[in-house]
mmCIF file of C-alpha atoms in Angstrom:
data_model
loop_
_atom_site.group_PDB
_atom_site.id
_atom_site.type_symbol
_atom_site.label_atom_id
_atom_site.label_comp_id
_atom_site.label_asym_id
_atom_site.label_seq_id
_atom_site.Cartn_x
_atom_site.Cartn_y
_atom_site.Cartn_z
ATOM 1 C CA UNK A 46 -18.104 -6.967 3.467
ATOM 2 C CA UNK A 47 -15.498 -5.327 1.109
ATOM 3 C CA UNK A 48 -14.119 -7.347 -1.557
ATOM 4 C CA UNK A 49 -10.990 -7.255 -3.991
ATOM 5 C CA UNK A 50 -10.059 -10.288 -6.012
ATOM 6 C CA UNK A 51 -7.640 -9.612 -8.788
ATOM 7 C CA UNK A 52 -7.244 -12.171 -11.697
ATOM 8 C CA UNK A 53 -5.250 -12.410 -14.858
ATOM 9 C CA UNK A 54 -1.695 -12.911 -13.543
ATOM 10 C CA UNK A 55 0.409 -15.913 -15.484
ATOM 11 C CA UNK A 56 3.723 -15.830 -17.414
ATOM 12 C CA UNK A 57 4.658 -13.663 -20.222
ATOM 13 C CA UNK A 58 7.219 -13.314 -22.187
ATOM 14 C CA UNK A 59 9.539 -10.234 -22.228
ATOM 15 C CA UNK A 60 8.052 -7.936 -23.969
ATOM 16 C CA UNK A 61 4.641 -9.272 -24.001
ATOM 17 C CA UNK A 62 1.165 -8.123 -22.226
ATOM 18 C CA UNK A 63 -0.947 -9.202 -20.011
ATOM 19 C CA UNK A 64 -4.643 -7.785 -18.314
ATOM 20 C CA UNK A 65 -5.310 -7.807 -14.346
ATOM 21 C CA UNK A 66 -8.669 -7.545 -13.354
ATOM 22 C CA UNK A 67 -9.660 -6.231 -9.894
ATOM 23 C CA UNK A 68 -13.632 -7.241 -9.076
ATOM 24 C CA UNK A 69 -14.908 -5.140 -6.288
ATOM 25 C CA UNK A 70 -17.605 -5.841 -3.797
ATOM 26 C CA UNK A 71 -19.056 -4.890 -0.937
ATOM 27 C CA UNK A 72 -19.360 -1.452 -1.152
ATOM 28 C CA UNK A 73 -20.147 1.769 -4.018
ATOM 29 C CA UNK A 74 -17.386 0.967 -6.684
ATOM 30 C CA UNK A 75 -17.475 4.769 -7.960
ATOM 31 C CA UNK A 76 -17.155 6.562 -5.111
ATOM 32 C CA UNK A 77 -13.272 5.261 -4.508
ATOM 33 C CA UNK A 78 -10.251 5.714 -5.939
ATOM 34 C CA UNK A 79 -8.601 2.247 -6.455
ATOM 35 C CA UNK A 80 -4.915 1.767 -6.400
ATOM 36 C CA UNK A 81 -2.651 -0.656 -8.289
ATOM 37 C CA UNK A 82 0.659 -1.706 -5.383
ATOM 38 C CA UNK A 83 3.391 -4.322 -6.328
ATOM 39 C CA UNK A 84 5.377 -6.272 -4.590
ATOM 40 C CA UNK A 85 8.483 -8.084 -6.260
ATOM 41 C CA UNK A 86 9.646 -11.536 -4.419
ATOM 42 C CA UNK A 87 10.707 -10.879 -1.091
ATOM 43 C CA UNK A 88 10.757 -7.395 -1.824
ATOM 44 C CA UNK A 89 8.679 -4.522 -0.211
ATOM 45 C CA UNK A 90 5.858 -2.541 -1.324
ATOM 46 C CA UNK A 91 5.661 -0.548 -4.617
ATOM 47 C CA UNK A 92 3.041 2.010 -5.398
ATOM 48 C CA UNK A 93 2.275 1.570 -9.447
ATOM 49 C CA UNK A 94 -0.944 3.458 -10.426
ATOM 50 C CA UNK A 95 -4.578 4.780 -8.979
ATOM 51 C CA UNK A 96 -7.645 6.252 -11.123
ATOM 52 C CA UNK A 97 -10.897 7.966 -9.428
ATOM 53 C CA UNK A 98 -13.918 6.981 -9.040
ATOM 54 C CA UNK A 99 -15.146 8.126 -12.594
ATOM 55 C CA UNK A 100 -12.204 7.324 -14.264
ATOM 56 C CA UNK A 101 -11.235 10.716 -15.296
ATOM 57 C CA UNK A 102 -8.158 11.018 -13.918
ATOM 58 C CA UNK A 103 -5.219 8.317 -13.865
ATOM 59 C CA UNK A 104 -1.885 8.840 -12.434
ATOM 60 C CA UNK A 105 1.102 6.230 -12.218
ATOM 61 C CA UNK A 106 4.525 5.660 -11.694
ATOM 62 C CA UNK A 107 7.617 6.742 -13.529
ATOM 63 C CA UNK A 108 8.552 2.978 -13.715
ATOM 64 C CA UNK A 109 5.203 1.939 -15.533
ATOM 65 C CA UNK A 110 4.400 5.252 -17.183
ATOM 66 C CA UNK A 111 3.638 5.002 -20.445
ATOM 67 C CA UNK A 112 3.487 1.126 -20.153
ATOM 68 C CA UNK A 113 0.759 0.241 -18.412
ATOM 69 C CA UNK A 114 -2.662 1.821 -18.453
ATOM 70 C CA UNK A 115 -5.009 1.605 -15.566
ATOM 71 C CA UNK A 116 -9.038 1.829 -16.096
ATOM 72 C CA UNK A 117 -12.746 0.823 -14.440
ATOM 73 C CA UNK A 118 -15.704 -0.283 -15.560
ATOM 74 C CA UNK A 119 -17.818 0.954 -12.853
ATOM 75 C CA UNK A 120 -21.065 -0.661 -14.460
ATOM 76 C CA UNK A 121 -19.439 -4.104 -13.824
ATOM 77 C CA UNK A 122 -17.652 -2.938 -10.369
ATOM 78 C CA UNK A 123 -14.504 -4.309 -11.740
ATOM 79 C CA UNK A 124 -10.715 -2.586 -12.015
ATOM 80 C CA UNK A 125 -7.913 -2.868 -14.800
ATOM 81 C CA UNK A 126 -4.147 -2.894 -15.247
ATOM 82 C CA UNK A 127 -2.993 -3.418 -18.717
ATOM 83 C CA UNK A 128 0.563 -4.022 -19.155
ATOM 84 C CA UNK A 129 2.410 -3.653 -22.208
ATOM 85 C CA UNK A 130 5.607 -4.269 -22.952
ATOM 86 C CA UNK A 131 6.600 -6.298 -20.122
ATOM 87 C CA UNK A 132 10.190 -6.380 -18.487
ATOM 88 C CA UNK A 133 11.598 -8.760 -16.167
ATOM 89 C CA UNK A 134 11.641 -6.023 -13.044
ATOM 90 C CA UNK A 135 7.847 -6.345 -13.722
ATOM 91 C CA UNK A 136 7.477 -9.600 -12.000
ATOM 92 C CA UNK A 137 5.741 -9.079 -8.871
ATOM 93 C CA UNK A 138 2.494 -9.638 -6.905
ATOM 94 C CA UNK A 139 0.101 -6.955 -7.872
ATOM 95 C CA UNK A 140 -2.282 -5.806 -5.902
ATOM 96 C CA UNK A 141 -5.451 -3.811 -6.034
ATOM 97 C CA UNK A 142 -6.431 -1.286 -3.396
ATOM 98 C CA UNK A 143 -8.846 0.723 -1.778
ATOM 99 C CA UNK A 144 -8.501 4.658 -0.466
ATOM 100 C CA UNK A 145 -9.986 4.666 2.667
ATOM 101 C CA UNK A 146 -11.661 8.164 1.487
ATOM 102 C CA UNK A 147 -11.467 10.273 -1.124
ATOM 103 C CA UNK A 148 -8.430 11.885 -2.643
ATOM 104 C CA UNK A 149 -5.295 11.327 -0.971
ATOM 105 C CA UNK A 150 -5.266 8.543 1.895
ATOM 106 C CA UNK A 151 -4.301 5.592 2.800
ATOM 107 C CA UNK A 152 -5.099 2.347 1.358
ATOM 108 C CA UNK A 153 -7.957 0.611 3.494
ATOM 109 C CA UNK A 154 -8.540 -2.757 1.729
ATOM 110 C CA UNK A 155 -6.470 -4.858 -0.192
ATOM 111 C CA UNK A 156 -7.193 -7.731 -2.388
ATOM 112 C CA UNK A 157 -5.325 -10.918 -2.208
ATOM 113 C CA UNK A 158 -3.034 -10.299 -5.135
ATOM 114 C CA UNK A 159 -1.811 -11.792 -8.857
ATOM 115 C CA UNK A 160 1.304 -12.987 -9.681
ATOM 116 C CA UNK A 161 2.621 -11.897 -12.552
ATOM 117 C CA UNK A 162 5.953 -13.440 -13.200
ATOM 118 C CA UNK A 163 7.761 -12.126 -16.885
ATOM 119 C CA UNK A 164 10.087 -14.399 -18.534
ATOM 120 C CA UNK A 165 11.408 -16.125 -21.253
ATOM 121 C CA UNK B 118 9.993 12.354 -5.208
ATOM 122 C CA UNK B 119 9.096 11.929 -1.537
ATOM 123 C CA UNK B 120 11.540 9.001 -0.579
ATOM 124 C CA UNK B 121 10.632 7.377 2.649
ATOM 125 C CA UNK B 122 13.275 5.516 5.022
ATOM 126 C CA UNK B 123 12.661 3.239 8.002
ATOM 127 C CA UNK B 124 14.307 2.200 11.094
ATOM 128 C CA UNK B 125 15.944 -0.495 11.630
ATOM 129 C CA UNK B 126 15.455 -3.073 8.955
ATOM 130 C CA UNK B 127 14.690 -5.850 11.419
ATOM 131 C CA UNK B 128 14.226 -6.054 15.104
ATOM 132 C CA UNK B 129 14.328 -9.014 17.394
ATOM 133 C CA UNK B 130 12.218 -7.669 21.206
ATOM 134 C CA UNK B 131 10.975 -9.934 23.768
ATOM 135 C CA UNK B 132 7.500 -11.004 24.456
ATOM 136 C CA UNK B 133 5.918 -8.603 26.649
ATOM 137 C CA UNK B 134 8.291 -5.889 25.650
ATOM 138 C CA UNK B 135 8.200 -2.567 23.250
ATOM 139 C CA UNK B 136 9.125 -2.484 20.019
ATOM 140 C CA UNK B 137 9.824 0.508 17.969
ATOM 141 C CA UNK B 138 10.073 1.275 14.751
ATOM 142 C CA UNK B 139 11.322 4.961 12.691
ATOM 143 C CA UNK B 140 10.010 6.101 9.864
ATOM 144 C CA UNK B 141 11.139 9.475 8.026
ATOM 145 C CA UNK B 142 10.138 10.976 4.986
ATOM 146 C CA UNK B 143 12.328 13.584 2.669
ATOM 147 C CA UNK B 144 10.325 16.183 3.068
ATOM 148 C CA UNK B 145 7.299 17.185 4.951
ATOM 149 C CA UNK B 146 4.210 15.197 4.584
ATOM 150 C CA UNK B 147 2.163 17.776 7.052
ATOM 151 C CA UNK B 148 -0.497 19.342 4.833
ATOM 152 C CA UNK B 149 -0.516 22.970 6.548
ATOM 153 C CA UNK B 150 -4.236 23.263 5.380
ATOM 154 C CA UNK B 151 -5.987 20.122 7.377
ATOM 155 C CA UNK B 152 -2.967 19.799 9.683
ATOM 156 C CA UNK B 153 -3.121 16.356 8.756
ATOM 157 C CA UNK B 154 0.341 13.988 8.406
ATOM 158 C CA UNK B 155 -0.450 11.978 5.280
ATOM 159 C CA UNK B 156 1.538 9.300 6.376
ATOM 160 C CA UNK B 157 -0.014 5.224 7.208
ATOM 161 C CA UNK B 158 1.165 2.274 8.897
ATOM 162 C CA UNK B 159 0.735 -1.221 7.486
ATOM 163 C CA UNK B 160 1.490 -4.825 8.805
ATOM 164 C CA UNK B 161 1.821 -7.450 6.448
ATOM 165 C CA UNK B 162 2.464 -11.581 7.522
ATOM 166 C CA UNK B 163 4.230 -13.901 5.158
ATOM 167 C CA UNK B 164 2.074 -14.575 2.081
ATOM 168 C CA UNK B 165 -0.913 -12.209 2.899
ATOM 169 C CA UNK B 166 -1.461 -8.673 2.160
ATOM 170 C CA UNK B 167 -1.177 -5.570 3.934
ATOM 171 C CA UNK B 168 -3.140 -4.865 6.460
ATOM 172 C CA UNK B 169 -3.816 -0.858 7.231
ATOM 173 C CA UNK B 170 -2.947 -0.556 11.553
ATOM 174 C CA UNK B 171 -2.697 3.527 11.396
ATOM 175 C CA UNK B 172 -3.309 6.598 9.351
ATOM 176 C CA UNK B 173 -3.006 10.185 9.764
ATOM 177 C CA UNK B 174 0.078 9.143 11.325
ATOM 178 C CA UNK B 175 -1.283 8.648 14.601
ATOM 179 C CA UNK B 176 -5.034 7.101 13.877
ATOM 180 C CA UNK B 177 -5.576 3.512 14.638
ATOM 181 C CA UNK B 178 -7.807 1.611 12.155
ATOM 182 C CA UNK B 179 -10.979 -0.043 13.626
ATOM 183 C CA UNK B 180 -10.340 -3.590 15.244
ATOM 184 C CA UNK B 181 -6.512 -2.897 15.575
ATOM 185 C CA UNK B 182 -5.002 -3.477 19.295
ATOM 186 C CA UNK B 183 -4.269 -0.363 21.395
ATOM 187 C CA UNK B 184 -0.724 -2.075 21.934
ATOM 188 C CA UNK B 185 -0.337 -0.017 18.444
ATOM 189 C CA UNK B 186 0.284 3.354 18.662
ATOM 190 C CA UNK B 187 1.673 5.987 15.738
ATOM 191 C CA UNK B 188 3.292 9.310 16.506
ATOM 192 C CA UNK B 189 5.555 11.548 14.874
ATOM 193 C CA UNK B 190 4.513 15.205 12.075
ATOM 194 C CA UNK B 191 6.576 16.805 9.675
ATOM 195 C CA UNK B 192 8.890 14.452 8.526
ATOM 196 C CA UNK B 193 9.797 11.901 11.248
ATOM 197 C CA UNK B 194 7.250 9.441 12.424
ATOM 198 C CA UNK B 195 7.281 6.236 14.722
ATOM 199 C CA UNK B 196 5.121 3.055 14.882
ATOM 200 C CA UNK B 197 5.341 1.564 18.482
ATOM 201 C CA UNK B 198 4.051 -1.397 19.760
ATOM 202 C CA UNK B 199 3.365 -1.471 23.209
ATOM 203 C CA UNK B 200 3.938 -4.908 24.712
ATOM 204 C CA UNK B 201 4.975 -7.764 21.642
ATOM 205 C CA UNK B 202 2.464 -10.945 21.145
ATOM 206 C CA UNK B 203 3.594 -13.650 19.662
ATOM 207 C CA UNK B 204 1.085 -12.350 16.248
ATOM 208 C CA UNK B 205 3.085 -9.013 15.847
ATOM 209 C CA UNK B 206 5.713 -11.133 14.378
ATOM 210 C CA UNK B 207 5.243 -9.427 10.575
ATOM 211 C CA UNK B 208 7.050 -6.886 8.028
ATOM 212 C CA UNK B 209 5.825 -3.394 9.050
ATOM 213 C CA UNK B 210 5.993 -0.420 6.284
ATOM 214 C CA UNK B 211 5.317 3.171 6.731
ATOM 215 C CA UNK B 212 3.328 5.184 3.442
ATOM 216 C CA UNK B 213 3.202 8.169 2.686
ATOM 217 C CA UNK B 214 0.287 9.415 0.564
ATOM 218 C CA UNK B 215 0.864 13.101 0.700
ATOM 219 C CA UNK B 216 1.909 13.316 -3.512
ATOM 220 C CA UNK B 217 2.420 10.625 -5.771
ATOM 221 C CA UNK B 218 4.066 8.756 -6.547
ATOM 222 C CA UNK B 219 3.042 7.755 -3.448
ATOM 223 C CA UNK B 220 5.888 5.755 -1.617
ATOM 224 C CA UNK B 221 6.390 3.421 1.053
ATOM 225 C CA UNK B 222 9.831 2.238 3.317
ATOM 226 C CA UNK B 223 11.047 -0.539 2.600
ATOM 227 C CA UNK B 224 9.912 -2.442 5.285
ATOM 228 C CA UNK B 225 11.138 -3.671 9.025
ATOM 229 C CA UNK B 226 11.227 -6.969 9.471
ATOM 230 C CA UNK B 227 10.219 -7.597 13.648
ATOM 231 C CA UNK B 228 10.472 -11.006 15.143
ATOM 232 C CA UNK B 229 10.656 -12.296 18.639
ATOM 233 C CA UNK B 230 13.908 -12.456 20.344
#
């Protein structure tokens, strides 16, 4: 069965950082691309980043970019988000994703989400 | 930027009846090449996460009801629901994943009339 449970999500102060984690299961880590998707309270769905299933590429939104950096440690089948820098439009459930294939498609399995709420 | 745009933002149908909901993207998310619409339908109930229903813009994911059917190429795309249950009631959003950023509408809101 194919697993996502992100962790890491709290408070933070403007400004501040904060690591999600993604832990994968269930299936062969490096063969996906894994997408980062936000969702801000009672708000709809916000694509944020994805990497491949090497790491060796890494793409992201122009809302995050330059901000946040997204990585995998495919020996420990587990996915990253850090955020730097944090703004109060950043609060939001984040979720972790799986492509349903490779390159572009759609997003097959979802974890349950982190809440990651910025303010002072 | 691909910006995508549903219709309506809520809808209230009867048990038993169809429901309908529009989707349409800025430009084209046919790739010529594969003749595949990179465009997905998810369904997502109050404090869960999305759930994938279609892709390809007309595939239905394994274990989702035939009452769920997606149509639509180029740049206009529907999700349809063929008779309501009482567990359709949910926020639906059409994706596209043709280029990122990837993008998705902002969501139609469907409960029972």
């Amino acid at each position: 069965e194919v697993q996502l449970v992100e962790s890491g999500g709290g408070l933070v102060q403007p400004g501040g950082s904060l690591r999600l984690s993604c832990a994968a299961s269930g299936f062969t880590f490096s063969s996906y691309w894994i997408h980062w998707v936000r969702q801000a309270p009672g708000k709809g769905l916000v694509w944020v980043s994805r990497i491949n299933g090497d790491g060796t590429f890494t793409d992201y939104a122009d809302s995050v970019k330059g901000r946040f950096t997204i990585s995998r440690d495919n020996t420990q089948n587990t996915l990253y988000l850090q955020m730097n820098s944090l703004r109060a439009e950043d609060t939001a459930v984040y979720y972790c994703a799986r492509a349903y294939g490779s390159g572009s498609s759609a997003l097959k399995f979802w974890g349950q989400g982190a809440l990651v709420t910025v303010s002072s | 930027d691909i910006v995508v745009t549903q219709s309506p933002d809520s809808l209230a149908v009867s048990l038993g009846e169809r429901a309908t909901i529009n989707c349409k993207s800025s430009r084209s998310v046919l790739y010529s090449s594969n003749n595949n619409n990179y465009l997905a339908w998810y369904q997502q109930k109050p404090r869960q996460p999305p759930k994938l229903l279609i892709y390809w813009a007309s595939t239905r994911e394994s274990g989702v009801p035939d009452r769920f059917s997606g149509s639509g190429s180029g740049t206009d795309f529907t999700l349809t629901i063929s008779s309501l249950q009482a567990e359709d009631v949910a926020v639906y959003y059409c994706h596209q994943y043709y280029t990122t950023p990837y993008s998705f509408g902002q969501g139609t809101k469907l409960e029972i009339k």
